[in-house]
Tab-separated table of C-alpha atoms in Angstrom:
chain	number	residue	atom	x	y	z
A	1	MET	CA	-3.483	-22.745	-25.227
A	2	THR	CA	-0.812	-20.159	-25.728
A	3	SER	CA	2.835	-20.084	-24.764
A	4	ARG	CA	2.647	-16.443	-23.713
A	5	THR	CA	3.234	-15.808	-20.041
A	6	MET	CA	0.622	-13.648	-18.368
A	7	VAL	CA	1.751	-11.002	-15.915
A	8	ALA	CA	4.822	-13.137	-15.421
A	9	ARG	CA	6.418	-11.321	-12.525
A	10	THR	CA	3.173	-11.074	-10.562
A	11	MET	CA	2.514	-14.773	-10.972
A	12	ALA	CA	6.083	-15.736	-10.124
A	13	GLY	CA	5.750	-13.717	-6.937
A	14	ALA	CA	2.483	-15.441	-6.144
A	15	ALA	CA	4.057	-18.845	-6.647
A	16	LEU	CA	7.213	-18.201	-4.671
A	17	CYS	CA	5.790	-16.046	-1.879
A	18	ALA	CA	2.320	-17.483	-1.303
A	19	VAL	CA	2.834	-18.002	2.415
A	20	LEU	CA	4.434	-14.624	3.035
A	21	ALA	CA	1.807	-12.867	0.916
A	22	ALA	CA	-0.930	-14.503	2.946
A	23	PHE	CA	0.446	-12.878	6.089
A	24	ALA	CA	1.458	-9.570	4.500
A	25	GLY	CA	-1.721	-9.118	2.458
A	26	PRO	CA	-4.030	-7.759	5.165
A	27	ALA	CA	-1.488	-5.139	6.206
A	28	ARG	CA	-1.097	-3.906	2.631
A	29	ALA	CA	-4.861	-3.782	2.141
A	30	GLU	CA	-5.159	-1.037	4.777
A	31	GLN	CA	-4.826	2.624	3.852
A	32	PRO	CA	-1.074	3.293	3.461
A	33	PRO	CA	0.372	5.834	5.900
A	34	ASN	CA	0.684	9.452	4.855
A	35	LEU	CA	4.320	10.382	4.241
A	36	PRO	CA	4.472	14.195	4.055
A	37	GLU	CA	8.191	14.073	3.229
A	38	LEU	CA	7.291	12.598	-0.143
A	39	SER	CA	3.973	14.372	-0.614
A	40	PRO	CA	3.315	17.344	1.713
A	41	THR	CA	-0.118	17.999	0.146
A	42	GLY	CA	-1.179	14.372	-0.224
A	43	ALA	CA	-1.124	14.589	-4.016
A	44	ASP	CA	0.716	12.153	-6.285
A	45	ALA	CA	4.464	12.879	-6.150
A	46	CYS	CA	7.160	12.239	-8.739
A	47	PHE	CA	10.956	12.223	-8.610
A	48	GLY	CA	13.252	11.344	-11.477
A	49	ARG	CA	16.490	11.729	-13.339
A	50	VAL	CA	17.695	11.107	-16.872
A	51	TYR	CA	21.455	10.672	-17.162
A	52	ASP	CA	23.325	12.202	-20.075
A	53	ALA	CA	26.012	10.519	-22.164
A	54	ALA	CA	28.856	12.239	-20.265
A	55	HIS	CA	27.658	10.882	-16.910
A	56	LEU	CA	27.193	7.357	-18.230
A	57	LYS	CA	30.639	7.427	-19.842
A	58	ALA	CA	32.147	8.444	-16.496
A	59	HIS	CA	30.255	5.628	-14.700
A	60	PRO	CA	30.707	2.514	-16.861
A	61	HIS	CA	29.261	0.193	-14.185
A	62	GLN	CA	25.992	2.118	-13.978
A	63	ARG	CA	23.431	0.485	-16.249
A	64	VAL	CA	20.497	2.735	-15.339
A	65	ALA	CA	20.057	5.574	-17.823
A	66	ARG	CA	16.606	6.721	-16.655
A	67	ILE	CA	15.056	6.382	-13.195
A	68	PHE	CA	11.752	7.590	-11.763
A	69	PHE	CA	10.072	7.070	-8.391
A	70	PHE	CA	6.333	7.701	-8.116
A	71	TYR	CA	4.432	7.987	-4.836
A	72	GLY	CA	0.735	7.794	-5.563
A	73	HIS	CA	-1.975	5.692	-7.184
A	74	ASP	CA	-0.957	2.708	-9.306
A	75	PRO	CA	0.351	4.134	-12.619
A	76	VAL	CA	0.901	0.772	-14.327
A	77	SER	CA	-2.061	-1.592	-14.025
A	78	ARG	CA	-4.574	-0.046	-16.381
A	79	PRO	CA	-7.487	-0.663	-16.368
A	80	ASN	CA	-7.454	-1.804	-12.759
A	81	GLU	CA	-9.329	-4.876	-11.545
A	82	GLU	CA	-9.265	-3.847	-7.896
A	83	PRO	CA	-12.650	-2.778	-6.485
A	84	SER	CA	-13.414	0.879	-7.095
A	85	ALA	CA	-14.099	1.257	-3.363
A	86	ASN	CA	-10.478	0.280	-2.651
A	87	HIS	CA	-8.677	2.386	-5.225
A	88	ASP	CA	-7.341	4.826	-2.641
A	89	THR	CA	-5.425	1.999	-0.957
A	90	SER	CA	-3.121	1.721	-3.972
A	91	TYR	CA	-1.393	4.956	-2.922
A	92	ASN	CA	2.199	3.842	-2.472
A	93	GLY	CA	5.650	3.624	-4.071
A	94	PHE	CA	6.525	2.621	-7.636
A	95	LEU	CA	9.981	2.521	-9.199
A	96	THR	CA	10.839	2.380	-12.880
A	97	THR	CA	14.252	2.327	-14.529
A	98	THR	CA	15.491	2.028	-18.084
A	99	VAL	CA	18.938	0.552	-18.590
A	100	ARG	CA	21.283	1.493	-21.401
A	101	GLY	CA	20.069	0.253	-24.774
A	102	ALA	CA	16.673	-0.944	-23.484
A	103	LYS	CA	13.562	-0.078	-25.481
A	104	LYS	CA	11.281	0.263	-22.455
A	105	PRO	CA	11.531	0.449	-18.649
A	106	GLU	CA	11.181	-2.198	-15.984
A	107	TRP	CA	9.208	-1.502	-12.831
A	108	ALA	CA	8.478	-2.648	-9.307
A	109	SER	CA	5.850	-1.688	-6.738
A	110	SER	CA	6.171	-1.391	-2.980
A	111	TRP	CA	4.516	-0.152	0.206
A	112	CYS	CA	6.409	2.547	2.069
A	113	ASN	CA	6.609	3.234	5.802
A	114	LYS	CA	8.758	5.211	8.208
A	115	GLN	CA	11.609	3.053	9.493
A	116	ASP	CA	10.929	4.442	12.976
A	117	PRO	CA	7.428	5.934	13.239
A	118	SER	CA	8.306	7.634	16.529
A	119	ASP	CA	11.226	9.543	14.956
A	120	LYS	CA	10.278	12.359	12.567
A	121	ALA	CA	13.814	12.344	11.167
A	122	SER	CA	13.669	8.631	10.411
A	123	GLY	CA	14.107	7.503	6.842
A	124	ILE	CA	11.556	5.602	4.785
A	125	ARG	CA	11.686	1.922	3.882
A	126	CYS	CA	9.758	0.629	0.879
A	127	GLY	CA	9.101	-3.106	1.159
A	128	MET	CA	8.097	-5.790	-1.315
A	129	ASP	CA	6.726	-9.343	-1.208
A	130	CYS	CA	8.942	-12.058	0.298
A	131	ASP	CA	10.139	-9.601	2.962
A	132	ARG	CA	12.367	-7.846	0.426
A	133	THR	CA	13.285	-4.154	0.417
A	134	LEU	CA	12.803	-2.095	-2.711
A	135	ALA	CA	14.849	0.816	-1.397
A	136	SER	CA	15.377	3.268	1.436
A	137	LEU	CA	14.260	6.853	0.839
A	138	LYS	CA	15.079	10.254	2.282
A	139	VAL	CA	14.298	13.764	1.064
A	140	ASP	CA	17.099	16.330	1.472
A	141	ASP	CA	16.710	20.013	2.333
A	142	LYS	CA	16.478	20.887	-1.378
A	143	GLY	CA	13.563	18.545	-1.974
A	144	LYS	CA	15.614	15.933	-3.830
A	145	LEU	CA	14.891	12.258	-3.175
A	146	LEU	CA	17.842	10.161	-2.030
A	147	LEU	CA	17.198	6.539	-3.023
A	148	SER	CA	19.579	3.948	-1.597
A	149	GLY	CA	19.786	0.244	-0.828
A	150	LEU	CA	18.484	-0.714	-4.278
A	151	SER	CA	19.153	-4.408	-4.807
A	152	PRO	CA	20.632	-5.434	-8.184
A	153	ASP	CA	17.953	-8.156	-8.508
A	154	VAL	CA	14.979	-5.929	-7.651
A	155	TYR	CA	13.214	-6.907	-10.909
A	156	LEU	CA	14.018	-10.624	-10.731
A	157	ASP	CA	12.286	-13.493	-8.965
A	158	PRO	CA	13.167	-13.795	-5.252
A	159	ASP	CA	15.202	-16.957	-5.865
A	160	ALA	CA	17.003	-15.611	-8.958
A	161	SER	CA	20.477	-15.757	-7.436
A	162	GLU	CA	20.017	-19.501	-6.880
A	163	SER	CA	17.905	-20.483	-9.876
A	164	MET	CA	19.901	-18.581	-12.520
A	165	SER	CA	23.405	-19.187	-13.736
A	166	LYS	CA	25.918	-16.544	-12.679
A	167	ALA	CA	26.207	-15.333	-16.265
A	168	GLU	CA	22.448	-14.968	-16.735
A	169	TYR	CA	22.057	-13.293	-13.351
A	170	ALA	CA	24.782	-10.776	-14.207
A	171	LYS	CA	23.100	-10.108	-17.554
A	172	GLN	CA	19.657	-9.372	-16.070
A	173	ALA	CA	20.624	-7.698	-12.779
A	174	LEU	CA	21.425	-4.029	-12.360
A	175	GLY	CA	25.010	-2.804	-12.339
A	176	SER	CA	27.341	-2.368	-9.370
A	177	GLU	CA	26.925	1.444	-9.500
A	178	ASP	CA	23.120	1.369	-9.720
A	179	ASP	CA	22.442	2.704	-6.238
A	180	ASN	CA	22.493	5.897	-4.182
A	181	PHE	CA	20.487	7.870	-6.717
A	182	LYS	CA	19.610	11.544	-6.193
A	183	LEU	CA	16.326	12.292	-7.963
A	184	ASP	CA	14.821	15.686	-8.773
A	185	PRO	CA	11.200	16.551	-7.940
A	186	MET	CA	9.121	16.530	-11.113
A	187	PRO	CA	5.459	16.981	-12.116
A	188	ALA	CA	3.382	13.850	-11.485
A	189	ASP	CA	2.621	13.665	-15.202
A	190	SER	CA	6.326	13.102	-15.894
A	191	CYS	CA	6.230	9.851	-13.918
A	192	LYS	CA	2.902	8.809	-15.407
A	193	ALA	CA	4.305	9.303	-18.908
A	194	GLU	CA	7.370	7.233	-18.001
A	195	PHE	CA	5.292	4.377	-16.570
A	196	ALA	CA	3.036	4.521	-19.626
A	197	ARG	CA	6.048	3.370	-21.685
A	198	ILE	CA	6.041	0.042	-19.832
A	199	ASP	CA	2.740	-1.364	-20.946
A	200	PRO	CA	0.829	0.891	-23.343
A	201	ILE	CA	-2.919	0.379	-23.221
A	202	ASP	CA	-4.134	-1.936	-25.960
A	203	PRO	CA	-7.555	-0.662	-27.102
A	204	ALA	CA	-8.483	-4.224	-28.129
A	205	LEU	CA	-8.454	-5.264	-24.455
A	206	GLY	CA	-11.374	-2.995	-23.614
A	207	ASP	CA	-12.816	-2.566	-20.140
A	208	PRO	CA	-11.514	-4.533	-17.128
A	209	LEU	CA	-13.312	-7.739	-16.219
A	210	ARG	CA	-14.893	-6.116	-13.159
A	211	VAL	CA	-16.706	-3.722	-15.521
A	212	ARG	CA	-17.537	-6.239	-18.260
A	213	LEU	CA	-18.793	-8.888	-15.824
A	214	LYS	CA	-21.571	-7.756	-13.483
A	215	PRO	CA	-21.987	-9.096	-9.924
A	216	ASP	CA	-25.647	-10.018	-10.521
A	217	GLN	CA	-25.266	-11.506	-14.010
A	218	PRO	CA	-24.022	-14.958	-15.079
A	219	PHE	CA	-21.210	-15.455	-17.572
A	220	CYS	CA	-19.647	-18.329	-19.465
A	221	PHE	CA	-16.259	-18.535	-21.174
A	222	GLY	CA	-14.701	-21.647	-22.613
A	223	ARG	CA	-12.830	-23.533	-25.270
A	224	ASP	CA	-13.017	-26.979	-26.823
A	225	TYR	CA	-9.739	-28.172	-28.324
A	226	ASP	CA	-9.941	-30.092	-31.579
A	227	ASP	CA	-7.902	-33.136	-32.550
A	228	GLN	CA	-5.489	-31.066	-34.615
A	229	HIS	CA	-4.669	-28.805	-31.671
A	230	LEU	CA	-4.278	-31.712	-29.252
A	231	LYS	CA	-2.046	-33.563	-31.696
A	232	SER	CA	0.256	-30.544	-31.894
A	233	HIS	CA	0.227	-30.208	-28.069
A	234	PRO	CA	0.840	-33.745	-26.777
A	235	ASN	CA	1.619	-32.504	-23.246
A	236	GLN	CA	-1.723	-30.720	-22.871
A	237	LEU	CA	-4.160	-32.579	-20.632
A	238	THR	CA	-7.162	-30.279	-21.133
A	239	GLN	CA	-9.639	-31.264	-23.816
A	240	SER	CA	-12.360	-28.813	-22.799
A	241	ILE	CA	-12.564	-25.995	-20.259
A	242	ARG	CA	-15.318	-23.689	-18.989
A	243	VAL	CA	-15.062	-20.754	-16.585
A	244	PHE	CA	-18.419	-19.473	-15.383
A	245	ARG	CA	-20.742	-17.982	-12.801
A	246	GLY	CA	-24.140	-19.614	-12.645
A	247	PRO	CA	-27.120	-19.660	-10.265
A	248	ILE	CA	-25.098	-21.095	-7.359
A	249	GLU	CA	-22.321	-18.525	-7.637
A	250	LEU	CA	-24.789	-15.656	-8.117
A	251	ALA	CA	-26.773	-16.713	-5.043
A	252	SER	CA	-23.607	-16.944	-2.953
A	253	PHE	CA	-22.596	-13.380	-3.817
A	254	ALA	CA	-26.122	-12.057	-3.365
A	255	ALA	CA	-26.205	-13.554	0.140
A	256	GLY	CA	-22.825	-12.378	1.396
A	257	GLY	CA	-21.092	-10.228	-1.230
A	258	ASP	CA	-20.694	-6.459	-1.421
A	259	ALA	CA	-21.285	-5.007	-4.891
A	260	ALA	CA	-19.156	-1.949	-4.005
A	261	ASN	CA	-16.180	-4.303	-3.533
A	262	TRP	CA	-16.787	-6.312	-6.704
A	263	PRO	CA	-15.059	-8.595	-7.725
A	264	ASP	CA	-13.743	-9.331	-4.212
A	265	GLY	CA	-15.623	-12.338	-2.856
A	266	ALA	CA	-16.904	-13.433	-6.260
A	267	ASP	CA	-17.160	-17.199	-6.673
A	268	ILE	CA	-16.461	-18.747	-10.055
A	269	ALA	CA	-16.545	-22.336	-11.243
A	270	VAL	CA	-14.066	-24.016	-13.560
A	271	SER	CA	-15.012	-27.238	-15.350
A	272	VAL	CA	-12.332	-29.265	-17.109
A	273	THR	CA	-12.583	-32.388	-19.239
A	274	THR	CA	-9.256	-34.147	-19.673
A	275	ARG	CA	-8.284	-36.098	-22.760
A	276	GLN	CA	-7.238	-39.248	-20.874
A	277	LYS	CA	-10.341	-39.987	-18.812
A	278	GLY	CA	-12.899	-37.862	-20.622
A	279	THR	CA	-14.698	-37.073	-17.361
A	280	LYS	CA	-15.642	-33.550	-16.335
A	281	VAL	CA	-14.368	-32.148	-13.023
A	282	THR	CA	-15.737	-28.875	-11.645
A	283	GLN	CA	-13.892	-26.820	-9.052
A	284	THR	CA	-15.052	-23.627	-7.293
A	285	TYR	CA	-12.757	-20.628	-6.688
A	286	SER	CA	-13.125	-17.431	-4.691
A	287	CYS	CA	-11.699	-14.340	-6.399
A	288	GLN	CA	-10.429	-10.880	-5.582
A	289	GLY	CA	-9.213	-8.050	-7.782
A	290	GLU	CA	-5.452	-7.574	-7.797
A	291	ALA	CA	-3.858	-4.979	-10.070
A	292	ASP	CA	-4.989	-5.901	-13.615
A	293	GLN	CA	-6.123	-9.464	-12.855
A	294	TRP	CA	-8.446	-11.532	-10.673
A	295	ARG	CA	-6.627	-13.772	-8.214
A	296	CYS	CA	-8.791	-16.794	-7.451
A	297	SER	CA	-8.160	-19.338	-4.676
A	298	ALA	CA	-9.561	-22.858	-4.815
A	299	SER	CA	-12.482	-23.341	-2.449
A	300	ALA	CA	-13.852	-26.394	-0.643
A	301	LYS	CA	-17.432	-25.080	-0.770
A	302	MET	CA	-18.606	-27.720	-3.245
A	303	SER	CA	-16.692	-30.745	-1.967
A	304	ASP	CA	-14.415	-32.049	0.779
A	305	PHE	CA	-10.655	-32.235	0.369
A	306	SER	CA	-7.998	-34.127	2.279
A	307	CYS	CA	-5.666	-31.120	2.117
A	308	ASP	CA	-5.796	-27.322	2.403
A	309	ILE	CA	-6.432	-26.177	-1.158
A	310	SER	CA	-6.635	-22.453	-0.369
A	311	GLN	CA	-3.115	-21.941	-1.761
A	312	LYS	CA	-4.164	-23.391	-5.123
A	313	GLU	CA	-4.656	-20.269	-7.225
A	314	ILE	CA	-5.543	-19.339	-10.783
A	315	PHE	CA	-5.548	-15.887	-12.373
A	316	LEU	CA	-8.075	-14.311	-14.731
A	317	LYS	CA	-7.209	-11.447	-17.037
A	318	ARG	CA	-9.012	-9.692	-19.833
A	319	GLY	CA	-7.929	-10.703	-23.310
A	320	ALA	CA	-8.254	-9.023	-26.679
A	321	ASP	CA	-11.642	-8.750	-28.402
A	322	GLY	CA	-13.721	-9.909	-25.447
A	323	THR	CA	-11.721	-13.030	-24.595
A	324	MET	CA	-10.588	-14.083	-21.131
A	325	MET	CA	-7.097	-15.294	-20.264
A	326	VAL	CA	-6.813	-17.908	-17.513
A	327	ALA	CA	-3.453	-18.778	-15.986
A	328	ASN	CA	-2.674	-21.967	-14.070
A	329	PRO	CA	0.975	-21.581	-12.998
A	330	ASN	CA	0.875	-23.973	-10.056
A	331	ASN	CA	-1.458	-26.912	-10.753
A	332	ALA	CA	-4.579	-25.166	-9.468
A	333	VAL	CA	-6.838	-26.220	-12.348
A	334	ALA	CA	-8.207	-29.689	-11.650
A	335	VAL	CA	-6.500	-31.494	-14.502
A	336	VAL	CA	-4.888	-33.450	-11.653
A	337	ASP	CA	-6.017	-34.191	-8.094
A	338	LEU	CA	-5.378	-30.941	-6.193
A	339	CYS	CA	-4.242	-32.915	-3.141
A	340	SER	CA	-1.893	-35.225	-5.019
A	341	LYS	CA	1.897	-34.956	-5.195
A	342	MET	CA	1.494	-34.109	-8.879
A	343	ALA	CA	-0.256	-30.886	-7.831
A	344	ASP	CA	2.732	-29.681	-5.795
A	345	GLY	CA	4.882	-27.020	-7.434
A	346	LYS	CA	4.628	-25.533	-10.895
A	347	THR	CA	2.426	-26.916	-13.654
A	348	ARG	CA	4.552	-29.284	-15.730
A	349	SER	CA	2.032	-30.042	-18.464
A	350	ASP	CA	1.066	-27.701	-21.278
A	351	ASP	CA	-1.972	-26.451	-19.328
A	352	LYS	CA	-0.629	-23.128	-18.079
A	353	VAL	CA	-2.442	-20.383	-19.985
A	354	TYR	CA	-5.829	-20.601	-21.692
A	355	ARG	CA	-7.443	-18.101	-24.064
A	356	LEU	CA	-11.208	-18.510	-23.687
A	357	GLN	CA	-14.070	-17.216	-25.805
A	358	PRO	CA	-17.424	-15.947	-24.456
A	359	MET	CA	-20.091	-18.638	-24.792
A	360	PRO	CA	-23.854	-18.872	-24.178
A	361	GLN	CA	-24.706	-19.772	-20.620
A	362	SER	CA	-26.099	-23.116	-21.808
A	363	ALA	CA	-22.519	-24.141	-22.734
A	364	CYS	CA	-21.608	-23.956	-19.047
A	365	ALA	CA	-24.635	-25.808	-17.690
A	366	PRO	CA	-23.763	-28.599	-15.219
């Protein structure tokens, strides 16, 4: 196990907005509308501004020192786990800002639409999960982007104002003057370079999982925890874990999957042996590529459940040197009964993030 969080904001959004995301997901999966105000030619578009010391001194309540808005293909999640056939659907809005004294930017993604499609003069609204608004946009007659309605907690969890203390919220939120920005048009490479500061590519991570793991080939990743590790992690329930695709999962994809949309529709199995009972429980999940991770929902294909387990999700992400990271933020790994009260809410035990090594397929045999 590791205490590192994995794509923390994405997972927090998944946990807090699962129901809304389920309804909003299909709409976002469609080709985003063309917005010629932002990109007359359909190419990636960039707007930005870097404030000098004199401006910041004159605006003490403005925390943002650098701000860029990019309208185009996802500039952050590299390499991308989304199917190559769907890459064009990632054409949308991305905001990044760097506050005073920060070493690197923060960022948020959105999908942008005309506020009134029937009115050519209508402004643009960029929405986020949980029915939140990233910002409202308008391009003036000089080609500058007017960005307004930016919430001070745009980078925080949706319930931050309630879950955080007032002092902590004030520390992490944007300032009272961080709104109504006027951004200059810039080359697309300027935005890409700015977003590259957020999460520089680690060469040790290698290719995305969708490239490393083939739709017609089995795989096996796992870890067995020794007594020394378990003694130092008394709240960890997992003694052994395997994540794999075997003959059953391969046959399922061969029968109904689309290799062009890999890994969408890929079934995986997760087997866990807990330290208390010592019995192995295997659960099937159905996955889809999402940004730089696989999002996998628990499936009832292999057994019957007394509840709807489709909201029980785990996340797979490539790790360094050929490893696989598996996240279990909300009791979706069967270390407890998925239909029990213990499985409601966030994982309380020390079974949240696993770093798994590639193993021979025989190590994942039933």
